[in-house]
Amino acid sequence: MILDGKALAERIKTALTEETAEFTAESGVTPCLATVLVGEDPASAVYVRSKRRSCAKIGFESRHHHLPAETSQADLVQLVEDLNSDASVHGILVQLPLPSQMDSDAVIDAIALHKDVDGFHPRSVGHLALKKEGFVSCTPAGIMRLLEESGIDPSGKRAVVVGRSAIVGLPAALLLTHANATVTVCHSRTAREDLQAAVEGADIVVAAVGRPHFLPGAWIKPGAVVIDVGINRIPDPDRPRGRLVGDVEFETAQERAGWITPVPGGVGPMTIAMLMSNTLLAAKRAVR
Ligand code: NDP
């Protein structure tokens, strides 16, 4: 069965629209997401546009700051600090990657914890690890919501997370651990045969590597749940801009999997829905 992230994300956004209308009517506050884009990376511009479109649809305000690529780190940090102290802004999103002269960690560190709706701040990740209140990084939160809404309980299951990045793999492994799965994390130093054995034994496979068709479909255990986070553009003779594929060999994996996310239309839309959900939560926490 297909885990249809696109349809679920639409349902979540519809529910958020109603919840936002109620919240704004009661509190007089309109949730506001500040988006910051530095430079002209076309993919980043597309992501920011799509996040702002979701804000408008749900009834949030979005305030966009587009800075030139040559902006200094000090100026960017200053903007973040200004947004931190602006009470009408509830969430701050600095679109990554930043231009190479900037230290992304230092910029993310500057975001006030209660406005860190992306959940990238090291303290947000720490809170997640310790199950304390905070913002959960949107892609891993989207993965868990997809499982939950599909009636898939990770408790007691064997899960493998391929990839250990701070924004996807690591928090996904933490969330699955909190959900009582037995979790194996694989990465670039994992021996290929160990990776294969871990995937073949897994009831839940989360692939977050960033390499097209990296996991052979033949490795998937019959009936397993496959969550493909990867977004990779590959050449396609029929499409001038190529096409998007995941990290898993979809055609063969879908023959074996019980559930599988498509790429596109799986985890990607859920990421934006969770960003919207975090922004409303930030606004609610600001007025409580
Ligand atoms: P990173 O490049 O930060 O991390 C990739 C991870 O894959 C690293 O942990 C790396 O290991 C691991 N890896 C690399 N090569 C291998 C290998 N040969 N075997 C096993 N593991 C390997 O990527 P992200 O986590 O940011 O993103 C992963 C993918 O997910 C990308 O395609 C990205 O576009 C996509 N993505 C999708 C989102 C969505 O909304 N759907 C959101 C965010 C990302 P090591 O740590 O050892 O280097």
Tab-separated table of C-alpha atoms and ligand atoms in Angstrom:
chain	number	residue	atom	x	y	z
A	1	MET	CA	0.000	0.000	0.000
A	2	ILE	CA	1.140	3.489	-0.744
A	3	LEU	CA	1.742	5.801	2.217
A	4	ASP	CA	0.230	8.859	0.578
A	5	GLY	CA	2.011	11.762	2.268
A	6	LYS	CA	0.520	14.260	-0.137
A	7	ALA	CA	-3.075	13.387	0.765
A	8	LEU	CA	-2.333	13.199	4.485
A	9	ALA	CA	-0.499	16.535	4.408
A	10	GLU	CA	-3.567	18.108	2.769
A	11	ARG	CA	-5.817	16.714	5.521
A	12	ILE	CA	-3.457	18.015	8.209
A	13	LYS	CA	-3.368	21.459	6.599
A	14	THR	CA	-7.172	21.553	6.413
A	15	ALA	CA	-7.374	20.725	10.133
A	16	LEU	CA	-4.728	23.372	10.875
A	17	THR	CA	-6.768	25.945	8.940
A	18	GLU	CA	-9.753	25.362	11.222
A	19	GLU	CA	-7.607	25.315	14.357
A	20	THR	CA	-5.897	28.555	13.312
A	21	ALA	CA	-9.205	30.331	12.676
A	22	GLU	CA	-10.369	29.332	16.169
A	23	PHE	CA	-7.073	30.336	17.779
A	24	THR	CA	-7.007	33.721	16.039
A	25	ALA	CA	-10.649	34.414	16.906
A	26	GLU	CA	-10.007	33.633	20.594
A	27	SER	CA	-6.598	35.261	21.037
A	28	GLY	CA	-6.554	37.989	18.396
A	29	VAL	CA	-3.156	36.617	17.334
A	30	THR	CA	-2.295	35.563	13.788
A	31	PRO	CA	0.518	32.998	13.750
A	32	CYS	CA	3.481	34.394	11.829
A	33	LEU	CA	6.370	32.531	10.216
A	34	ALA	CA	9.432	34.572	9.210
A	35	THR	CA	11.273	32.994	6.282
A	36	VAL	CA	14.867	33.892	5.491
A	37	LEU	CA	16.466	33.047	2.165
A	38	VAL	CA	20.076	33.954	1.429
A	39	GLY	CA	21.264	33.894	-2.179
A	40	GLU	CA	19.675	32.613	-5.355
A	41	ASP	CA	19.685	28.817	-5.049
A	42	PRO	CA	16.656	27.892	-7.214
A	43	ALA	CA	15.713	24.770	-5.202
A	44	SER	CA	15.769	26.764	-1.945
A	45	ALA	CA	13.609	29.468	-3.535
A	46	VAL	CA	11.067	26.802	-4.562
A	47	TYR	CA	10.991	25.352	-1.016
A	48	VAL	CA	10.497	28.772	0.590
A	49	ARG	CA	7.736	29.694	-1.884
A	50	SER	CA	5.929	26.483	-1.156
A	51	LYS	CA	6.186	27.017	2.633
A	52	ARG	CA	4.867	30.573	2.271
A	53	ARG	CA	2.005	29.352	0.080
A	54	SER	CA	1.037	26.875	2.812
A	55	CYS	CA	1.142	29.689	5.395
A	56	ALA	CA	-1.238	31.799	3.318
A	57	LYS	CA	-3.605	28.872	2.783
A	58	ILE	CA	-3.788	28.069	6.493
A	59	GLY	CA	-4.277	31.668	7.625
A	60	PHE	CA	-0.776	32.433	8.910
A	61	GLU	CA	1.138	35.547	8.145
A	62	SER	CA	4.503	34.930	6.500
A	63	ARG	CA	7.197	37.553	6.422
A	64	HIS	CA	9.895	36.964	3.904
A	65	HIS	CA	13.476	38.241	4.049
A	66	HIS	CA	15.535	37.663	0.917
A	67	LEU	CA	19.175	38.598	1.399
A	68	PRO	CA	21.921	38.699	-1.248
A	69	ALA	CA	24.388	35.792	-1.402
A	70	GLU	CA	27.239	38.036	-0.253
A	71	THR	CA	25.474	38.963	3.019
A	72	SER	CA	27.862	38.703	5.973
A	73	GLN	CA	27.238	36.197	8.706
A	74	ALA	CA	27.067	39.043	11.247
A	75	ASP	CA	24.240	40.706	9.265
A	76	LEU	CA	22.313	37.445	9.032
A	77	VAL	CA	22.712	36.782	12.751
A	78	GLN	CA	21.539	40.355	13.416
A	79	LEU	CA	18.392	39.720	11.350
A	80	VAL	CA	17.734	36.510	13.306
A	81	GLU	CA	18.160	38.406	16.577
A	82	ASP	CA	15.751	41.114	15.404
A	83	LEU	CA	13.204	38.410	14.566
A	84	ASN	CA	13.818	36.811	17.977
A	85	SER	CA	12.815	40.010	19.711
A	86	ASP	CA	9.839	40.769	17.440
A	87	ALA	CA	6.843	39.507	19.435
A	88	SER	CA	4.637	39.350	16.324
A	89	VAL	CA	6.914	36.649	14.814
A	90	HIS	CA	6.295	33.153	16.213
A	91	GLY	CA	8.502	30.977	14.049
A	92	ILE	CA	11.795	31.578	12.226
A	93	LEU	CA	12.869	29.524	9.258
A	94	VAL	CA	16.334	30.056	7.813
A	95	GLN	CA	16.399	28.095	4.568
A	96	LEU	CA	19.441	25.835	4.268
A	97	PRO	CA	21.935	25.445	2.712
A	98	LEU	CA	23.465	28.863	3.353
A	99	PRO	CA	26.204	30.253	1.091
A	100	SER	CA	29.626	28.748	1.781
A	101	GLN	CA	31.055	31.797	3.622
A	102	MET	CA	28.537	31.254	6.411
A	103	ASP	CA	28.631	28.941	9.384
A	104	SER	CA	25.116	27.446	9.369
A	105	ASP	CA	25.507	26.089	12.907
A	106	ALA	CA	26.210	29.569	14.285
A	107	VAL	CA	23.169	30.990	12.477
A	108	ILE	CA	20.877	28.203	13.715
A	109	ASP	CA	22.289	28.655	17.236
A	110	ALA	CA	21.139	32.286	17.117
A	111	ILE	CA	17.462	31.341	16.676
A	112	ALA	CA	15.482	31.658	19.925
A	113	LEU	CA	14.496	28.194	21.103
A	114	HIS	CA	10.788	29.047	21.306
A	115	LYS	CA	10.820	30.158	17.639
A	116	ASP	CA	12.871	27.214	16.314
A	117	VAL	CA	9.998	25.715	14.312
A	118	ASP	CA	12.426	23.739	12.121
A	119	GLY	CA	13.723	21.999	15.259
A	120	PHE	CA	17.351	22.324	14.100
A	121	HIS	CA	18.711	24.160	17.161
A	122	PRO	CA	21.079	21.890	19.137
A	123	ARG	CA	18.953	22.386	22.250
A	124	SER	CA	15.818	21.389	20.323
A	125	VAL	CA	17.610	18.180	19.292
A	126	GLY	CA	18.674	17.700	22.940
A	127	HIS	CA	15.100	18.164	24.119
A	128	LEU	CA	13.956	15.614	21.559
A	129	ALA	CA	16.591	13.138	22.741
A	130	LEU	CA	15.414	13.582	26.343
A	131	LYS	CA	11.691	13.694	25.450
A	132	LYS	CA	11.300	17.244	26.772
A	133	GLU	CA	8.990	19.907	25.363
A	134	GLY	CA	10.402	21.510	22.239
A	135	PHE	CA	10.083	21.477	18.486
A	136	VAL	CA	10.682	18.236	16.645
A	137	SER	CA	12.479	18.532	13.335
A	138	CYS	CA	9.813	18.523	10.614
A	139	THR	CA	10.867	15.629	8.361
A	140	PRO	CA	11.230	13.060	11.184
A	141	ALA	CA	8.010	14.382	12.756
A	142	GLY	CA	6.312	13.873	9.373
A	143	ILE	CA	7.596	10.299	9.198
A	144	MET	CA	6.144	9.482	12.620
A	145	ARG	CA	2.819	11.102	11.752
A	146	LEU	CA	2.625	9.069	8.522
A	147	LEU	CA	3.168	5.867	10.528
A	148	GLU	CA	0.666	6.887	13.191
A	149	GLU	CA	-2.083	7.888	10.762
A	150	SER	CA	-1.608	4.621	8.857
A	151	GLY	CA	-2.066	2.590	12.042
A	152	ILE	CA	1.558	1.387	12.047
A	153	ASP	CA	2.837	1.068	15.620
A	154	PRO	CA	6.660	0.823	15.757
A	155	SER	CA	6.577	-0.696	19.260
A	156	GLY	CA	8.544	-3.932	19.388
A	157	LYS	CA	9.388	-3.725	15.663
A	158	ARG	CA	12.855	-3.747	14.187
A	159	ALA	CA	13.623	-0.458	12.467
A	160	VAL	CA	16.640	0.560	10.447
A	161	VAL	CA	17.470	4.184	9.718
A	162	VAL	CA	19.964	4.613	6.896
A	163	GLY	CA	21.591	8.030	7.395
A	164	ARG	CA	22.437	9.860	10.620
A	165	SER	CA	22.192	13.551	9.711
A	166	ALA	CA	21.202	15.968	12.455
A	167	ILE	CA	18.041	16.988	10.592
A	168	VAL	CA	16.714	13.617	9.399
A	169	GLY	CA	18.467	10.361	10.280
A	170	LEU	CA	19.442	11.031	13.884
A	171	PRO	CA	16.112	12.536	15.049
A	172	ALA	CA	14.202	9.824	13.137
A	173	ALA	CA	16.200	7.191	15.038
A	174	LEU	CA	15.447	8.965	18.339
A	175	LEU	CA	11.726	9.196	17.605
A	176	LEU	CA	11.534	5.534	16.615
A	177	THR	CA	13.402	4.643	19.809
A	178	HIS	CA	10.917	6.696	21.843
A	179	ALA	CA	8.139	4.820	20.023
A	180	ASN	CA	9.697	1.588	21.368
A	181	ALA	CA	11.136	0.244	18.117
A	182	THR	CA	14.480	-1.557	18.232
A	183	VAL	CA	16.550	0.763	16.069
A	184	THR	CA	19.697	0.196	14.019
A	185	VAL	CA	21.387	3.249	12.491
A	186	CYS	CA	23.517	2.761	9.366
A	187	HIS	CA	25.815	5.353	7.779
A	188	SER	CA	28.659	5.750	5.316
A	189	ARG	CA	31.012	3.624	7.422
A	190	THR	CA	28.570	0.736	7.754
A	191	ALA	CA	29.868	-2.281	5.847
A	192	ARG	CA	27.652	-3.065	2.850
A	193	GLU	CA	26.931	-6.586	4.148
A	194	ASP	CA	25.903	-5.175	7.552
A	195	LEU	CA	23.651	-2.648	5.831
A	196	GLN	CA	22.068	-5.434	3.797
A	197	ALA	CA	21.550	-7.613	6.879
A	198	ALA	CA	20.006	-4.704	8.815
A	199	VAL	CA	17.622	-3.824	5.977
A	200	GLU	CA	16.692	-7.455	5.324
A	201	GLY	CA	15.773	-7.900	8.971
A	202	ALA	CA	13.862	-4.643	9.359
A	203	ASP	CA	10.100	-4.221	9.754
A	204	ILE	CA	10.508	-0.476	9.185
A	205	VAL	CA	13.121	0.974	6.820
A	206	VAL	CA	13.830	4.714	6.799
A	207	ALA	CA	16.172	5.705	3.972
A	208	ALA	CA	17.745	9.172	4.299
A	209	VAL	CA	20.972	9.002	2.324
A	210	GLY	CA	20.566	11.241	-0.716
A	211	ARG	CA	21.658	8.700	-3.348
A	212	PRO	CA	19.289	7.614	-6.112
A	213	HIS	CA	18.089	4.001	-5.775
A	214	PHE	CA	20.739	3.306	-3.132
A	215	LEU	CA	18.779	0.522	-1.398
A	216	PRO	CA	17.921	-2.435	-3.651
A	217	GLY	CA	14.249	-3.351	-3.509
A	218	ALA	CA	15.255	-7.017	-3.224
A	219	TRP	CA	16.565	-6.313	0.300
A	220	ILE	CA	13.159	-5.305	1.632
A	221	LYS	CA	11.587	-7.853	3.958
A	222	PRO	CA	8.158	-8.939	2.685
A	223	GLY	CA	5.506	-6.793	4.372
A	224	ALA	CA	7.974	-4.192	5.696
A	225	VAL	CA	7.198	-0.478	5.903
A	226	VAL	CA	9.477	1.601	3.666
A	227	ILE	CA	9.873	5.321	4.291
A	228	ASP	CA	11.949	6.903	1.543
A	229	VAL	CA	13.148	10.362	2.532
A	230	GLY	CA	15.601	10.804	-0.347
A	231	ILE	CA	14.968	13.395	-3.015
A	232	ASN	CA	17.333	12.878	-5.929
A	233	ARG	CA	17.090	14.377	-9.386
A	234	ILE	CA	18.176	12.032	-12.171
A	235	PRO	CA	18.321	12.582	-15.942
A	236	ASP	CA	15.245	11.561	-17.917
A	237	PRO	CA	15.207	11.719	-21.731
A	238	ASP	CA	11.512	12.734	-21.648
A	239	ARG	CA	11.932	15.610	-19.176
A	240	PRO	CA	14.380	18.470	-19.637
A	241	ARG	CA	14.808	18.957	-15.856
A	242	GLY	CA	15.098	15.234	-15.134
A	243	ARG	CA	12.895	13.499	-12.588
A	244	LEU	CA	12.871	12.950	-8.841
A	245	VAL	CA	13.553	9.558	-7.326
A	246	GLY	CA	14.145	8.353	-3.785
A	247	ASP	CA	16.924	6.401	-2.112
A	248	VAL	CA	15.067	3.104	-2.529
A	249	GLU	CA	14.563	1.189	-5.771
A	250	PHE	CA	10.827	1.813	-5.778
A	251	GLU	CA	9.714	-0.575	-8.526
A	252	THR	CA	11.178	-3.682	-6.898
A	253	ALA	CA	10.641	-2.528	-3.304
A	254	GLN	CA	6.904	-1.999	-3.827
A	255	GLU	CA	6.528	-5.659	-4.854
A	256	ARG	CA	7.754	-6.710	-1.401
A	257	ALA	CA	6.826	-3.887	0.984
A	258	GLY	CA	3.593	-3.802	2.950
A	259	TRP	CA	3.655	-0.008	2.908
A	260	ILE	CA	5.864	2.363	0.947
A	261	THR	CA	6.160	6.118	0.444
A	262	PRO	CA	6.393	7.368	-3.138
A	263	VAL	CA	8.930	10.008	-4.215
A	264	PRO	CA	7.686	12.623	-4.777
A	265	GLY	CA	4.456	12.726	-2.750
A	266	GLY	CA	5.539	10.836	0.366
A	267	VAL	CA	7.672	12.402	3.063
A	268	GLY	CA	8.215	15.781	1.309
A	269	PRO	CA	4.658	17.184	1.713
A	270	MET	CA	4.576	15.915	5.307
A	271	THR	CA	7.651	18.008	6.108
A	272	ILE	CA	5.817	21.213	5.178
A	273	ALA	CA	2.677	20.139	7.050
A	274	MET	CA	4.763	19.586	10.211
A	275	LEU	CA	6.407	23.005	9.799
A	276	MET	CA	2.934	24.535	9.731
A	277	SER	CA	1.917	22.523	12.767
A	278	ASN	CA	5.035	23.681	14.663
A	279	THR	CA	4.321	27.313	13.728
A	280	LEU	CA	0.797	27.162	15.148
A	281	LEU	CA	2.188	25.477	18.261
A	282	ALA	CA	4.778	28.267	18.632
A	283	ALA	CA	2.023	30.905	18.425
A	284	LYS	CA	-0.090	29.017	20.970
A	285	ARG	CA	2.856	28.703	23.347
A	286	ALA	CA	3.564	32.436	22.947
A	287	VAL	CA	0.125	33.418	24.246
A	288	ARG	CA	-0.389	30.806	26.944
B	1	NDP	P1	23.029	14.303	4.582
B	1	NDP	O1	23.896	14.332	3.372
B	1	NDP	O2	23.182	15.314	5.639
B	1	NDP	O3	23.167	12.860	5.278
B	1	NDP	C1	23.249	11.703	4.512
B	1	NDP	C2	23.466	10.528	5.420
B	1	NDP	O4	23.600	9.382	4.602
B	1	NDP	C3	24.736	10.655	6.274
B	1	NDP	O5	24.469	10.273	7.594
B	1	NDP	C4	25.697	9.678	5.614
B	1	NDP	O6	26.577	9.007	6.495
B	1	NDP	C5	24.731	8.651	5.024
B	1	NDP	N1	25.386	7.948	3.925
B	1	NDP	C6	26.073	8.479	2.894
B	1	NDP	N2	26.569	7.502	2.110
B	1	NDP	C7	26.177	6.341	2.678
B	1	NDP	C8	26.397	4.980	2.354
B	1	NDP	N3	27.130	4.636	1.300
B	1	NDP	N4	25.856	4.038	3.151
B	1	NDP	C9	25.102	4.378	4.236
B	1	NDP	N5	24.882	5.655	4.588
B	1	NDP	C10	25.417	6.626	3.822
B	1	NDP	O7	21.539	14.286	4.010
B	1	NDP	P2	20.139	14.614	4.717
B	1	NDP	O8	19.938	13.739	5.876
B	1	NDP	O9	19.971	16.069	4.876
B	1	NDP	O10	19.156	14.189	3.538
B	1	NDP	C11	19.093	12.845	3.061
B	1	NDP	C12	18.167	12.814	1.854
B	1	NDP	O11	16.880	13.209	2.269
B	1	NDP	C13	18.542	13.762	0.718
B	1	NDP	O12	18.175	13.168	-0.503
B	1	NDP	C14	17.678	14.970	0.961
B	1	NDP	O13	17.396	15.671	-0.237
B	1	NDP	C15	16.429	14.315	1.480
B	1	NDP	N6	15.627	15.175	2.338
B	1	NDP	C16	14.291	15.137	2.136
B	1	NDP	C17	13.461	15.886	2.922
B	1	NDP	C18	12.009	15.786	2.691
B	1	NDP	O14	11.261	16.637	3.158
B	1	NDP	N7	11.531	14.741	2.020
B	1	NDP	C19	13.958	16.768	3.973
B	1	NDP	C20	15.393	16.665	4.175
B	1	NDP	C21	16.179	15.899	3.371
B	1	NDP	P3	27.730	9.794	7.322
B	1	NDP	O15	27.020	10.403	8.496
B	1	NDP	O16	28.646	8.697	7.702
B	1	NDP	O17	28.313	10.787	6.383
